Structure formats: structure tokens, C-alpha cells
Coordinates of C-alpha atoms in Angstrom, one line a residue:
Chain A
X120 CA 0.0 0.0 0.0
X121 CA 2.4 2.6 1.3
X122 CA 5.1 1.5 -1.1
X123 CA 3.4 2.8 -4.1
X124 CA 4.9 6.0 -5.6
X125 CA 3.1 8.4 -7.8
X126 CA 4.7 9.5 -11.0
X127 CA 5.2 13.3 -11.0
X128 CA 5.1 13.5 -7.2
X129 CA 8.6 13.6 -5.7
X130 CA 9.0 11.4 -2.6
X131 CA 12.0 11.5 -0.3
X132 CA 14.6 11.2 -3.1
X133 CA 12.8 13.7 -5.2
X134 CA 13.3 16.4 -2.6
X135 CA 17.0 16.2 -3.1
X136 CA 16.4 16.5 -6.8
X137 CA 14.3 19.6 -6.2
X138 CA 17.1 21.2 -4.0
X139 CA 19.6 20.5 -6.6
X140 CA 17.5 22.2 -9.2
X141 CA 17.0 25.2 -6.9
X142 CA 20.7 25.6 -6.4
X143 CA 21.4 25.5 -10.1
X144 CA 18.7 28.1 -10.6
X145 CA 20.1 30.3 -7.9
X146 CA 23.6 30.3 -9.3
X147 CA 22.3 31.1 -12.7
X148 CA 20.2 34.0 -11.4
X149 CA 23.2 35.3 -9.3
X150 CA 25.4 35.3 -12.4
X151 CA 22.9 36.9 -14.7
X152 CA 21.8 39.5 -12.2
X153 CA 25.3 40.8 -11.3
X154 CA 26.7 40.5 -14.9
X155 CA 23.7 42.5 -16.0
X156 CA 24.4 45.1 -13.3
X157 CA 28.1 45.4 -14.4
X158 CA 27.1 45.8 -18.0
X159 CA 24.6 48.4 -17.2
X160 CA 27.1 50.4 -15.2
X161 CA 29.6 50.2 -18.1
X162 CA 27.0 51.4 -20.6
X163 CA 26.1 54.3 -18.3
X164 CA 29.8 55.2 -17.8
X165 CA 30.4 55.1 -21.5
X166 CA 27.4 57.4 -22.0
X167 CA 28.8 59.8 -19.5
X168 CA 32.2 59.7 -21.4
X169 CA 34.1 58.1 -18.5
X170 CA 34.7 54.6 -20.0
X171 CA 38.0 52.7 -19.9
X172 CA 39.6 49.6 -18.4
X173 CA 39.9 51.1 -15.0
X174 CA 36.2 51.8 -14.7
X175 CA 35.5 48.3 -15.9
X176 CA 37.6 46.9 -13.1
X177 CA 35.9 49.1 -10.6
X178 CA 32.5 48.1 -11.6
X179 CA 33.5 44.4 -11.7
X180 CA 34.8 44.8 -8.2
X181 CA 31.6 46.4 -7.0
X182 CA 29.5 43.6 -8.6
X183 CA 31.7 41.0 -7.0
X184 CA 31.3 42.6 -3.6
X185 CA 27.5 42.6 -4.0
X186 CA 27.6 39.1 -5.3
X187 CA 29.2 38.1 -2.0
X188 CA 26.9 40.2 0.0
X189 CA 23.8 38.7 -1.6
X190 CA 25.1 35.2 -1.2
X191 CA 25.6 36.0 2.5
X192 CA 22.0 37.3 2.6
X193 CA 20.8 34.0 1.2
X194 CA 22.7 32.2 3.9
X195 CA 21.1 34.5 6.5
X196 CA 17.6 33.7 5.0
X197 CA 18.2 30.0 5.0
X198 CA 19.2 30.1 8.6
X199 CA 16.6 32.5 10.1
X200 CA 14.2 33.5 7.4
X201 CA 12.8 30.2 6.1
X202 CA 10.3 29.7 8.9
X203 CA 9.0 33.2 8.7
X204 CA 6.5 34.6 6.2
X205 CA 7.7 36.6 3.3
X206 CA 6.1 39.7 4.8
X207 CA 8.1 39.3 8.0
X208 CA 11.3 38.9 6.1
X209 CA 10.5 42.0 4.0
X210 CA 10.0 44.0 7.2
X211 CA 13.6 43.1 8.3
X212 CA 14.9 44.2 4.9
X213 CA 13.7 47.7 5.6
X214 CA 16.5 48.3 8.0
X215 CA 18.9 45.7 6.8
X216 CA 19.2 46.9 3.2
X217 CA 20.0 50.6 3.8
X218 CA 22.6 49.5 6.4
X219 CA 24.2 47.1 4.0
X220 CA 24.1 49.6 1.1
X221 CA 25.9 52.2 3.2
X222 CA 28.5 49.7 4.5
X223 CA 29.2 48.4 1.0
X224 CA 29.7 51.9 -0.4
X225 CA 32.0 52.7 2.6
X226 CA 34.2 49.7 2.1
X227 CA 34.2 50.1 -1.7
X228 CA 35.2 53.8 -1.6
X229 CA 37.9 53.1 1.0
X230 CA 39.2 50.3 -1.2
X231 CA 39.4 52.7 -4.2
X232 CA 41.0 55.3 -2.1
X233 CA 43.6 52.9 -0.7
X234 CA 44.5 51.5 -4.1
X235 CA 44.7 54.8 -6.0
X236 CA 45.6 57.4 -3.4
X237 CA 48.4 58.8 -5.5
X238 CA 46.6 58.7 -8.8
X239 CA 44.0 60.7 -10.6
X240 CA 41.3 58.5 -9.3
X241 CA 41.8 59.8 -5.7
X242 CA 39.9 62.8 -6.8
X243 CA 37.0 60.6 -7.7
X244 CA 37.4 58.8 -4.3
X245 CA 37.4 62.1 -2.5
X246 CA 34.4 63.1 -4.5
X247 CA 32.6 60.0 -3.4
X248 CA 32.9 61.1 0.2
X249 CA 31.1 64.2 -0.6
X250 CA 28.1 63.6 1.6
X251 CA 25.2 63.9 -0.9
X252 CA 27.0 61.8 -3.5
X253 CA 27.8 59.1 -1.0
X254 CA 24.2 59.0 0.1
X255 CA 23.1 58.7 -3.5
X256 CA 25.5 55.8 -4.1
X257 CA 24.3 54.1 -1.0
X258 CA 20.7 54.4 -1.9
X259 CA 21.5 53.2 -5.4
X260 CA 23.1 50.1 -3.9
X261 CA 20.3 49.5 -1.5
X262 CA 17.8 49.7 -4.3
X263 CA 19.8 47.2 -6.4
X264 CA 19.9 44.9 -3.4
X265 CA 16.2 45.4 -2.8
X266 CA 15.4 44.4 -6.3
X267 CA 17.5 41.3 -5.9
X268 CA 15.7 40.4 -2.7
X269 CA 12.3 41.0 -4.2
X270 CA 13.0 38.7 -7.1
X271 CA 14.1 36.0 -4.6
X272 CA 11.2 36.5 -2.2
X273 CA 8.6 36.4 -5.0
X274 CA 10.2 33.2 -6.3
X275 CA 10.2 31.7 -2.8
X276 CA 6.6 32.7 -2.2
X277 CA 5.5 31.2 -5.5
X278 CA 7.4 28.0 -4.7
X279 CA 5.7 27.8 -1.3
X280 CA 2.3 28.0 -2.8
X281 CA 3.1 25.5 -5.4
X282 CA 4.4 23.1 -2.8
X283 CA 1.3 23.5 -0.7
X284 CA -0.9 22.8 -3.7
X285 CA 1.2 19.8 -4.7
X286 CA 1.0 18.5 -1.1
X287 CA -2.7 19.0 -1.1
X288 CA -3.2 16.9 -4.3
X289 CA -0.8 14.3 -3.1
X290 CA -2.8 13.9 0.1
X291 CA -6.0 13.7 -2.0
X292 CA -4.6 10.9 -4.1
X293 CA -3.5 9.0 -1.0
X294 CA -6.9 9.5 0.6
X295 CA -8.6 8.2 -2.5
X296 CA -6.4 5.2 -2.6
X297 CA -7.1 4.4 1.0
X298 CA -10.8 4.9 0.5
X299 CA -10.7 2.5 -2.5
X300 CA -8.8 -0.1 -0.5
X301 CA -11.1 0.3 2.5
X302 CA -14.3 -0.1 0.5
X303 CA -12.9 -3.0 -1.5
X304 CA -11.8 -4.8 1.7
X305 CA -15.3 -4.3 3.0
X306 CA -16.9 -5.8 -0.1
X307 CA -14.7 -8.9 0.2
X308 CA -15.3 -9.2 3.9
X309 CA -19.0 -9.6 3.4
X310 CA -18.5 -12.3 0.8
X311 CA -15.8 -13.9 2.8
X312 CA -17.8 -14.4 6.0
X313 CA -20.9 -15.5 4.2
X314 CA -18.7 -18.1 2.4
X315 CA -17.1 -19.3 5.7
X316 CA -20.5 -19.6 7.2
X317 CA -21.8 -21.6 4.2
X318 CA -18.8 -23.9 4.2
X319 CA -19.4 -24.6 7.9
X320 CA -22.9 -25.8 7.1
X321 CA -21.7 -27.7 4.0
X322 CA -19.4 -29.8 6.2
X323 CA -22.6 -31.3 7.7
X324 CA -24.1 -32.4 4.5
X325 CA -21.3 -33.0 2.0
X326 CA -17.8 -33.2 3.3
X327 CA -16.2 -33.5 -0.2
X328 CA -18.0 -30.5 -1.5
X329 CA -16.8 -28.6 1.6
X330 CA -13.3 -29.6 0.8
X331 CA -13.7 -28.4 -2.8
X332 CA -15.1 -25.1 -1.5
X333 CA -12.1 -24.6 0.8
X334 CA -9.8 -25.2 -2.2
X335 CA -11.7 -22.6 -4.3
X336 CA -11.6 -20.1 -1.5
X337 CA -7.8 -20.6 -1.1
X338 CA -7.3 -20.0 -4.9
X339 CA -9.4 -16.9 -4.7
X340 CA -7.7 -15.5 -1.6
X341 CA -4.3 -16.1 -3.3
X342 CA -5.6 -14.1 -6.3
X343 CA -6.7 -11.2 -4.1
X344 CA -3.4 -11.2 -2.2
X345 CA -1.4 -11.2 -5.4
X346 CA -3.6 -8.7 -7.2
X347 CA -1.0 -6.0 -7.3
X348 CA 2.1 -8.1 -8.0
X349 CA 2.0 -8.1 -11.8
X350 CA -0.1 -6.0 -14.2
X351 CA -1.2 -8.9 -16.3
X352 CA -1.6 -12.7 -16.4
X353 CA -3.1 -15.3 -18.7
X354 CA -6.9 -15.4 -19.2
X355 CA -6.9 -19.2 -18.5
X356 CA -5.6 -18.7 -15.0
X357 CA -8.1 -15.9 -14.4
X358 CA -10.9 -18.2 -15.6
X359 CA -9.9 -20.9 -13.1
X360 CA -10.1 -18.4 -10.3
X361 CA -13.5 -17.1 -11.5
X362 CA -15.0 -20.6 -11.8
X363 CA -14.0 -21.2 -8.2
X364 CA -15.5 -17.8 -7.2
X365 CA -18.7 -18.7 -9.0
X366 CA -18.8 -22.1 -7.1
X367 CA -18.5 -20.2 -3.8
X368 CA -21.2 -17.8 -4.7
X369 CA -23.4 -20.8 -5.7
X370 CA -23.1 -21.9 -2.1
X371 CA -25.0 -18.8 -1.1
X372 CA -27.3 -18.5 -4.1
X373 CA -27.6 -22.1 -5.0
X374 CA -30.1 -22.6 -7.9
X375 CA -30.5 -18.8 -8.3
X376 CA -27.0 -18.6 -9.8
X377 CA -26.4 -20.0 -13.3
X378 CA -23.5 -19.2 -15.6
X379 CA -22.4 -19.7 -19.1
X380 CA -18.8 -19.5 -20.5
X381 CA -18.1 -18.7 -24.1
X382 CA -14.4 -18.4 -24.5
X383 CA -12.7 -18.4 -27.9
X384 CA -10.1 -21.1 -28.0
X385 CA -7.3 -18.8 -29.3
X386 CA -7.5 -16.6 -26.2
X387 CA -6.4 -19.0 -23.4
X388 CA -3.1 -17.2 -23.1
X389 CA -4.4 -13.7 -23.7
X390 CA -3.0 -11.3 -21.1
X391 CA -5.5 -9.7 -18.7
X392 CA -5.1 -7.7 -15.5
X393 CA -5.5 -10.1 -12.6
X394 CA -8.9 -10.1 -10.7
X395 CA -10.4 -7.9 -13.5
X396 CA -12.8 -10.6 -14.7
X397 CA -13.6 -11.5 -11.0
X398 CA -14.5 -7.9 -10.2
X399 CA -16.9 -7.8 -13.2
X400 CA -18.5 -11.1 -12.2
X401 CA -18.7 -10.0 -8.6
X402 CA -20.6 -6.9 -9.7
X403 CA -22.9 -8.9 -11.9
X404 CA -23.8 -11.1 -8.9
X405 CA -23.9 -8.4 -6.2
X406 CA -25.9 -5.9 -8.2
X407 CA -27.8 -8.3 -10.4
X408 CA -28.3 -11.9 -9.5
X409 CA -28.3 -11.5 -5.7
X410 CA -31.1 -8.9 -6.0
X411 CA -33.4 -11.1 -7.9
X412 CA -35.6 -13.6 -6.1
X413 CA -35.5 -15.9 -9.1
X414 CA -31.8 -15.4 -9.7
X415 CA -30.4 -15.4 -13.3
X416 CA -27.6 -16.3 -15.6
X417 CA -24.2 -14.7 -15.7
X418 CA -22.8 -14.9 -19.2
X419 CA -19.0 -14.6 -19.6
X420 CA -17.5 -14.3 -23.1
X421 CA -14.1 -13.7 -24.6
X422 CA -13.8 -13.1 -28.4
X423 CA -11.2 -11.6 -30.7
X424 CA -12.0 -8.2 -32.1
X425 CA -10.6 -6.0 -34.9
X426 CA -7.2 -4.3 -35.0
X427 CA -5.2 -6.7 -32.8
X428 CA -7.7 -6.4 -29.9
X429 CA -10.0 -8.7 -28.1
X430 CA -13.2 -8.3 -26.1
X431 CA -14.3 -9.7 -22.8
X432 CA -17.9 -9.4 -21.8
X433 CA -19.9 -10.1 -18.7
X434 CA -23.7 -10.0 -19.0
X435 CA -26.3 -10.3 -16.3
X436 CA -30.0 -9.5 -15.8
X437 CA -30.6 -6.3 -13.8
X438 CA -31.7 -6.2 -10.2
X439 CA -35.4 -6.5 -9.4
X440 CA -37.2 -3.2 -9.6
X441 CA -37.7 -1.7 -6.1
X442 CA -34.6 -3.1 -4.5
X443 CA -32.3 -0.3 -3.6
X444 CA -29.1 -0.1 -5.7
X445 CA -26.2 0.1 -3.3
X446 CA -23.6 0.4 -6.1
X447 CA -20.9 3.0 -5.6
X448 CA -18.9 2.2 -8.7
X449 CA -15.9 1.3 -6.6
X450 CA -15.4 -2.0 -8.3
X451 CA -15.6 -0.4 -11.7
X452 CA -13.3 2.5 -10.8
X453 CA -10.8 -0.1 -9.5
X454 CA -11.1 -2.2 -12.7
X455 CA -10.6 0.8 -14.9
X456 CA -7.5 1.8 -12.9
X457 CA -6.0 -1.7 -13.3
X458 CA -6.7 -1.6 -17.0
X459 CA -5.0 1.8 -17.3
X460 CA -1.9 0.5 -15.4
X461 CA -1.7 -2.5 -17.7
X462 CA -2.6 -1.1 -21.1
X463 CA -2.6 2.7 -20.8
X464 CA -5.2 4.3 -23.0
X465 CA -5.4 1.3 -25.3
X466 CA -8.0 -0.5 -23.2
X467 CA -11.6 0.5 -22.5
X468 CA -14.3 -0.6 -20.1
X469 CA -17.9 0.2 -20.7
X470 CA -21.0 -0.6 -18.8
X471 CA -24.4 -0.6 -20.4
X472 CA -27.5 -1.0 -18.2
X473 CA -30.6 -1.8 -20.2
X474 CA -32.8 -5.0 -20.3
X475 CA -29.6 -6.7 -19.4
X476 CA -26.4 -5.3 -17.8
X477 CA -23.4 -5.7 -20.1
X478 CA -19.8 -4.9 -19.0
X479 CA -17.5 -4.8 -22.0
X480 CA -13.7 -4.7 -21.8
X481 CA -11.7 -4.1 -25.0
X482 CA -7.9 -4.5 -24.8
X483 CA -4.9 -5.2 -27.0
X484 CA -4.2 -8.9 -27.6
X485 CA -0.9 -9.7 -25.9
X486 CA 0.0 -13.4 -25.5
X487 CA 2.8 -14.6 -23.2
Chain B
X131 CA -39.8 -19.4 22.1
X132 CA -41.1 -20.0 18.6
X133 CA -38.5 -18.9 16.1
X134 CA -38.7 -18.0 12.4
X135 CA -35.4 -18.0 10.5
X136 CA -35.0 -15.5 7.7
X137 CA -32.0 -15.9 5.4
X138 CA -31.7 -16.2 1.7
X139 CA -28.9 -18.8 1.9
X140 CA -30.2 -22.3 2.5
X141 CA -26.8 -23.3 4.0
X142 CA -26.9 -20.4 6.5
X143 CA -30.4 -21.5 7.6
X144 CA -29.2 -25.0 7.9
X145 CA -26.3 -23.7 10.1
X146 CA -28.7 -21.9 12.4
X147 CA -31.0 -24.9 12.6
X148 CA -28.1 -27.0 13.6
X149 CA -27.0 -24.6 16.3
X150 CA -30.5 -24.3 17.7
X151 CA -30.6 -28.0 18.3
X152 CA -28.5 -27.2 21.3
X153 CA -31.4 -25.1 22.7
X154 CA -34.3 -27.5 22.9
X155 CA -36.4 -25.0 24.8
X156 CA -36.8 -23.1 21.5
X157 CA -38.6 -24.3 18.4
X158 CA -38.0 -23.3 14.9
X159 CA -41.5 -22.9 13.4
X160 CA -40.5 -21.8 9.9
X161 CA -37.9 -20.6 7.4
X162 CA -38.1 -17.8 4.9
X163 CA -35.7 -17.0 2.1
X164 CA -37.0 -13.6 1.0
X165 CA -38.8 -10.5 2.3
X166 CA -42.1 -11.5 0.8
X167 CA -41.9 -15.0 2.2
X168 CA -40.9 -13.7 5.6
X169 CA -43.7 -11.1 5.8
X170 CA -46.4 -13.7 5.0
X171 CA -44.9 -16.3 7.4
X172 CA -44.7 -13.7 10.2
X173 CA -48.4 -12.8 9.7
X174 CA -49.4 -16.4 9.5
X175 CA -47.2 -18.0 12.2
X176 CA -46.8 -15.1 14.6
X177 CA -43.4 -16.3 15.9
X178 CA -42.0 -14.7 19.1
X179 CA -38.5 -14.3 17.7
X180 CA -37.0 -13.6 14.3
X181 CA -33.4 -14.5 13.4
X182 CA -33.3 -12.0 10.5
X183 CA -30.6 -11.6 7.9
X184 CA -30.2 -8.0 6.8
X185 CA -29.5 -8.7 3.2
X186 CA -32.3 -10.3 1.3
X187 CA -32.8 -10.6 -2.5
X188 CA -35.9 -8.5 -2.6
X189 CA -35.1 -6.0 0.1
X190 CA -33.6 -5.7 3.6
X191 CA -34.5 -7.1 7.0
X192 CA -35.8 -3.6 7.8
X193 CA -38.3 -3.9 5.0
X194 CA -39.6 -7.2 6.5
X195 CA -40.2 -5.5 9.8
X196 CA -41.9 -2.5 8.2
X197 CA -44.2 -4.6 6.1
X198 CA -45.2 -7.3 8.6
X199 CA -48.3 -6.3 10.5
X200 CA -46.9 -8.0 13.6
X201 CA -43.5 -7.2 15.2
X202 CA -41.8 -10.1 16.9
X203 CA -38.6 -9.8 18.8
X204 CA -35.6 -9.6 16.5
X205 CA -32.0 -10.8 16.5
X206 CA -30.3 -9.6 13.3
X207 CA -27.8 -11.8 11.6
X208 CA -25.2 -10.4 9.2
X209 CA -21.9 -11.5 7.7
X210 CA -20.2 -8.2 8.1
X211 CA -22.0 -4.9 7.9
X212 CA -22.4 -3.5 11.3
X213 CA -22.9 -0.1 9.7
X214 CA -26.4 -1.2 8.6
X215 CA -27.1 -1.5 12.3
X216 CA -25.9 1.9 13.2
X217 CA -29.4 3.3 12.5
X218 CA -30.4 1.8 15.9
X219 CA -29.8 3.3 19.3
X220 CA -27.4 1.3 21.5
X221 CA -29.0 -1.8 23.1
X222 CA -32.1 -1.4 21.0
X223 CA -31.5 -4.8 19.5
X224 CA -29.1 -7.7 19.3
X225 CA -27.2 -8.9 16.3
X226 CA -25.1 -11.9 15.5
X227 CA -22.2 -12.0 13.1
X228 CA -22.0 -15.0 10.8
X229 CA -20.4 -17.5 11.3
X230 CA -22.2 -17.4 14.6
X231 CA -20.5 -18.7 17.8
X232 CA -22.4 -21.0 20.1
X233 CA -21.7 -18.6 23.0
X234 CA -23.1 -15.5 21.3
X235 CA -26.2 -17.3 20.2
X236 CA -26.9 -18.6 23.7
X237 CA -26.4 -15.1 25.0
X238 CA -28.7 -13.4 22.5
X239 CA -31.4 -16.0 23.0
X240 CA -31.2 -15.6 26.8
X241 CA -31.4 -11.8 26.4
X242 CA -34.5 -12.1 24.2
X243 CA -36.1 -14.6 26.6
X244 CA -35.4 -12.3 29.6
X245 CA -37.0 -9.3 27.9
X246 CA -39.9 -11.5 27.2
X247 CA -40.5 -12.6 30.9
X248 CA -39.9 -9.1 32.2
X249 CA -42.6 -7.7 29.9
X250 CA -44.9 -10.6 30.7
X251 CA -44.9 -9.5 34.3
X252 CA -45.4 -5.8 33.6
X253 CA -48.2 -6.4 31.1
X254 CA -49.8 -9.0 33.3
X255 CA -50.0 -11.2 30.2
X256 CA -53.7 -10.2 29.8
X257 CA -53.4 -9.6 26.1
X258 CA -53.6 -12.5 23.7
X259 CA -50.3 -13.8 22.5
X260 CA -50.7 -12.3 19.1
X261 CA -50.4 -8.8 20.4
X262 CA -46.7 -8.1 20.5
X263 CA -45.5 -5.4 22.9
X264 CA -43.7 -3.2 20.4
X265 CA -43.7 -1.7 17.0
X266 CA -40.9 -1.2 14.4
X267 CA -40.7 2.3 13.0
X268 CA -38.3 3.5 10.3
X269 CA -38.1 7.3 10.4
X270 CA -35.8 8.4 7.6
X271 CA -32.3 7.1 8.5
X272 CA -33.3 6.1 12.0
X273 CA -35.0 3.0 13.2
X274 CA -36.9 2.4 16.4
X275 CA -38.4 -0.4 18.3
X276 CA -41.1 1.3 20.3
X277 CA -43.0 -0.3 23.1
X278 CA -46.7 0.4 23.0
X279 CA -46.7 1.7 26.5
X280 CA -44.2 4.4 25.5
X281 CA -46.4 5.8 22.8
X282 CA -48.2 8.8 24.2
X283 CA -50.3 9.8 21.3
X284 CA -51.2 8.6 17.8
X285 CA -52.3 11.2 15.3
X286 CA -53.6 11.0 11.7
X287 CA -51.3 12.7 9.3
X288 CA -52.6 12.5 5.7
X289 CA -53.1 8.8 4.9
X290 CA -50.7 7.7 7.6
X291 CA -50.2 8.2 11.3
X292 CA -47.7 10.0 13.4
X293 CA -46.6 8.5 16.7
X294 CA -45.4 10.6 19.7
X295 CA -42.9 8.8 21.9
X296 CA -39.9 10.0 23.9
X297 CA -38.8 13.2 22.2
X298 CA -39.6 11.9 18.8
X299 CA -42.6 12.1 16.5
X300 CA -42.2 9.5 13.8
X301 CA -44.4 8.6 10.8
X302 CA -45.7 5.1 10.5
X303 CA -46.8 4.2 7.0
X304 CA -50.1 2.6 7.9
X305 CA -53.6 4.0 8.3
X306 CA -55.0 4.6 11.7
X307 CA -57.6 1.9 11.2
X308 CA -54.9 -0.6 10.3
X309 CA -53.0 0.3 13.4
X310 CA -55.9 0.4 15.7
X311 CA -56.6 -3.3 15.2
X312 CA -53.2 -4.0 16.9
X313 CA -53.7 -1.7 19.8
X314 CA -54.8 -3.0 23.2
X315 CA -58.2 -1.2 23.9
X316 CA -57.4 -1.1 27.6
X317 CA -54.3 0.9 26.9
X318 CA -55.4 3.2 24.0
X319 CA -58.5 5.3 23.6
X320 CA -59.7 7.0 20.5
X321 CA -60.5 10.6 21.6
X322 CA -61.7 11.8 18.2
X323 CA -61.4 11.1 14.5
X324 CA -57.8 12.3 14.4
X325 CA -56.2 11.2 17.7
X326 CA -55.7 8.1 19.9
X327 CA -54.3 8.6 23.4
X328 CA -52.5 6.3 25.7
X329 CA -54.5 6.1 28.9
X330 CA -51.4 5.6 30.9
X331 CA -50.1 9.0 29.8
X332 CA -53.2 11.0 30.9
X333 CA -52.4 13.6 33.5
X334 CA -55.9 14.9 34.1
X335 CA -59.3 15.4 32.5
X336 CA -61.3 18.6 32.4
X337 CA -64.8 19.2 31.3
X338 CA -65.3 21.2 28.1
X339 CA -68.2 23.0 26.5
X340 CA -71.1 20.9 25.1
X341 CA -70.5 17.7 27.2
X342 CA -67.0 17.2 25.7
X343 CA -63.8 16.6 27.6
X344 CA -60.3 17.8 27.4
X345 CA -57.4 15.5 28.3
X346 CA -54.2 16.9 29.7
X347 CA -51.3 14.7 28.7
X348 CA -48.3 14.0 30.8
X349 CA -45.3 15.7 29.2
X350 CA -47.5 18.5 27.9
X351 CA -50.3 18.9 25.3
X352 CA -54.0 18.6 25.3
X353 CA -56.4 16.4 23.4
X354 CA -60.1 17.2 22.9
X355 CA -62.6 14.4 23.3
X356 CA -65.6 14.5 21.1
X357 CA -69.0 14.3 22.8
X358 CA -69.7 10.8 21.7
X359 CA -66.3 9.5 22.8
X360 CA -66.6 11.4 26.1
X361 CA -69.4 9.2 27.1
X362 CA -67.4 6.2 26.2
X363 CA -64.4 7.4 28.1
X364 CA -66.4 8.1 31.3
X365 CA -67.8 4.6 31.1
X366 CA -64.4 3.1 30.6
X367 CA -62.8 5.0 33.5
X368 CA -65.7 4.1 35.8
X369 CA -65.0 0.5 35.1

């Protein structure tokens, strides 16, 4: 049950995969953002007529510093910000970013000044300490950082929502699966206990028939337990199991249950999902024969069809009018799911309810 | 007790017959395999106890109880579905899970028998055996076994009747005339064309205009007694 994984839904291993992808995306973003910033600065400088290798070096240095600062910010976020909402993180940025902007400009300007004190650039460095210019540079840096943070926060928020949604659907699927299993086990339990009760009485009147019934029950239980093991098995094997199942139902229904088999000889080895035919026959009995005082006949047929396919059909008379129909389609939903797992979209299951009830499965002809 | 077994599986009936051989104080008077058969056998044999399967080919065990004009004691039998029994209040009835253990069967039979003798004392066993002491009522999703002595008032509602008991007013899909034939005339009195009261639930009687009477009921409510019926009531109470 729990071992089943869902394609498209990452499990424990998948989370690592997601983290890896996140890292890659982050580094790409980091590179593009700061390269873009450097380029933009260079273009502006050229427009102002102050281009040259020196400026390129200065801008590269600034970008590298900011690259490091933002990476540190990311570390800070991962350590303290993750558990908080994006709004709370944004509130901290209000004081953090101006502070960092000022510090970065301070260090940056000092570095220029230290490296170039005897050269022409010292004038520029001095100029940078002019209070209003320095303020402007700091604000500029803070804004650049803010933009960086906004991009990251928006992305994080988007991811959070996506994760929440994914988790929601994942849970829904698991819930449905459990529901299906629960209902299915209930259906079988009713049959199982009736059968045990019938066999107990049968021991009194016909010991060898009781022995045969025990064997049929064992075959059926083995089939139920192995249902999920392989997606398909040969029709012949399925038929043996269904005959045993019919014999057990006949203990309960006796003369009210009759059945006919019409199996094309070429189809003995045709591959069919295990327990599929049994589910259809069980439905035919539960919702048809068992709800008729006079009982009826279950007709099972398997015939080749066109285009490399074959057709399996289970026909039964409908329930007596007036009896409540307790069908919840669980058996059918389950059968469709098993068909989908085995054959994908190539197989179909249709139910027609008219003067008789006909379940038709069409699937590709695979032989082992 | 006289027992009727209702189960669509012959082997299941056989199984119960076999087990009941260990209880010679009880007799199986009949077997039924469907709702229709069960209803006609209940009306004909008037068994004291039903061993009743919930799933029947033409309906459910509840349908049997609703359609039969006589309500025996009931022990439900079922292979699995306890949820079908959730409709009942706790202790309202007994049920057995198939395959039935000898111990549980003995317990259930004893309980049914004990209820029988307790009631026999309280009702002084004056009524004929065919009058059972309770009714089965299905009220939407809920089911009740109601003892006649707990029914305060029976009122006509359209073609059917409404029963007042406990805190509930439940519909019974029978006409008042149909139901009246099952009521003990010493317990119930027809006050007018619309209402039947349980004499045990009368708190007091006041005179009303034009020789009529007004009955005050225990637990609230008043019922007018028509002039003709007032005479009848006076006579009955004097006796």
C-alpha cells in the first residue's frame, strides 16, 4: 500500500532533486543579475564619457562585492528567514538593506582610495565622500539589493504556494487510494464471512463439496493477495479463479445462480489484469443476480476483435425493480485503474445498463 | 420461544437450525428466504422471535419489519455490515455475526427470553399472545423499536399516522384503522377522529363545553374528546 509511488510526485529522493535544481537556478540567477548590473554600469559610464579599463575593473569589483553580500543574505535567509513569512522577512529588509548599502559603499570607496591614493582617481574617491553623492550611491546600492531580494522573495513565495498545492493533491490521491482499498476490503469481507458460514454448514451435508469449496476459497484469496504483483496474467488462470469464485457464490445463491462461459479457444493465453474478470463477475452477482428472487444467468464471453484487440464481456439480468441499488462504482473504478496500469489508453471498459447489464472490456491482444 | 429463521442462503439457515438443536427450549416454526416470504410467514405463524438476515434478495431485513403487521422480537444476523445497524440506538437490539459462535447465540437467546418474561410481568399477560408489545418504525435514516406503553399519542397525518414517543414524532406508513386493530383497547383510547391517546399518559381530564372533555397529557399537550367519545371514556374510566 504505502510502497506505491506516484509519477510526478517527488518522494524523499525527489526532494534532493528539487534542492539541486533550486541551487542551479540560484547560481544562474546570481550570475545573470550581477553580470547584468556590471554591464549596465559600463554602458552608463560610456554614455557619460568616463569609460575605460579602469572603470570596468571598478564596476566588476563592486559587482563581485554585491555578489558576495547577496550570497551571505541568502545564507542568512536559509538560517533564520525560512520559517518566517515573506512579509516578516520583508520587514527586516527595511533596516537591513540601507545599512548594507551604506557599508558596501563605505568599504568600496575606501578600497578605491587605498588602491589609488596617489593617482588621478583619488579625486573621484574624494568626490565619493562628498556627503550627498555618497548618500546617492548608498541608496542606489540599497535599491539594487532590494530588487535582488524582491525577485528571490517572489520566487520563494511562488514555490511555497506550489508546494502547498502539490502536497494537497498528493494527500488527496493517497486518501482516494485508502478509500478504495477500504471499500474494497469491506466488499470482500461480506462475501468472505458468508462463504465461511456456508462452508461450515456444508461440512454437515457434503464433506467432499466442503473440501472443494475450501480449495476454491484458497485460490481466490491467493488471487486477491497477489492482485498488485503483476499488471497482467493469462486469461486461462483468471478463468480458473473465477470458476472457483462462482462455485463459492453458488453456495450462497444455489439454484438462483447460473452461468455460461463462451471463451474463444485462441484466447487462453491472452493477457488480462489479474482479478479484473472476477471484479466484473462479482458486480454482476452483487448488483444483479443476488437482487433477484428468481436469480439469473451470468454470461461470460471472450472473443477476438478487430485491430489486434480482443473483447471480454460479462452479461447479467438487472436487479429487481424496487430493490435499492447500493452500487458505488468502486469495483468499476478499480477495474478501470487496473486496465490503465496494464494497457494505458489502449483499453476501455464500458457498462451498459438496459434490459440486461453488459460490461465490455476491450484491450490489446498480448500473449505470453 | 417460537423462532422464524429468515436468510436467503439455505446453508446459512441449515447452520442456524443445527446450532439451535443445542437449545431444545426453543422451536423453529418456519424458514423464509426472501422479504415477501418472511412477511407472509410472520403474519401467519406469529413467531415470538426472528433470526433475521439484513440482506435479502428483494429488500432488507428492515423492509420485512416494516411490512409485517406483527412485530416479533428480532435478532439480526449479518456477515459483516455492522454499519447497517448503526441506525439503531445502542442496546435497542441484538445482532449476531456469521459464522455465529455458540456462545453468542446462547447469550442473544437468553437476552431475548429475559426481555420476554420481564414484559410478561409488567403487562400481566392479559393480552392475547398475538399482540406483540412493540412496533418497528423507520423514520428516515433512523429505526426504532417502540414499546406500545411508551407511545403517548397517535395522530392521523394524511393517509398515515404519526406516533409521539420519547422526544420523537415518527411517521408510520399505515392508516389509523390498520394500526388500531393492533392496539390494546385497555391501553389506548380513540379521543376523536384524528387522535388516539395512551390512557397511561393522561395527567388529568377537564370538562369542556357541550359535554365534551379535554385530556391533559403528561409531558404537555391537550387532546379534545368529542361528545360521543366522552361518554365512552367516562364509562371506561368508571369500570
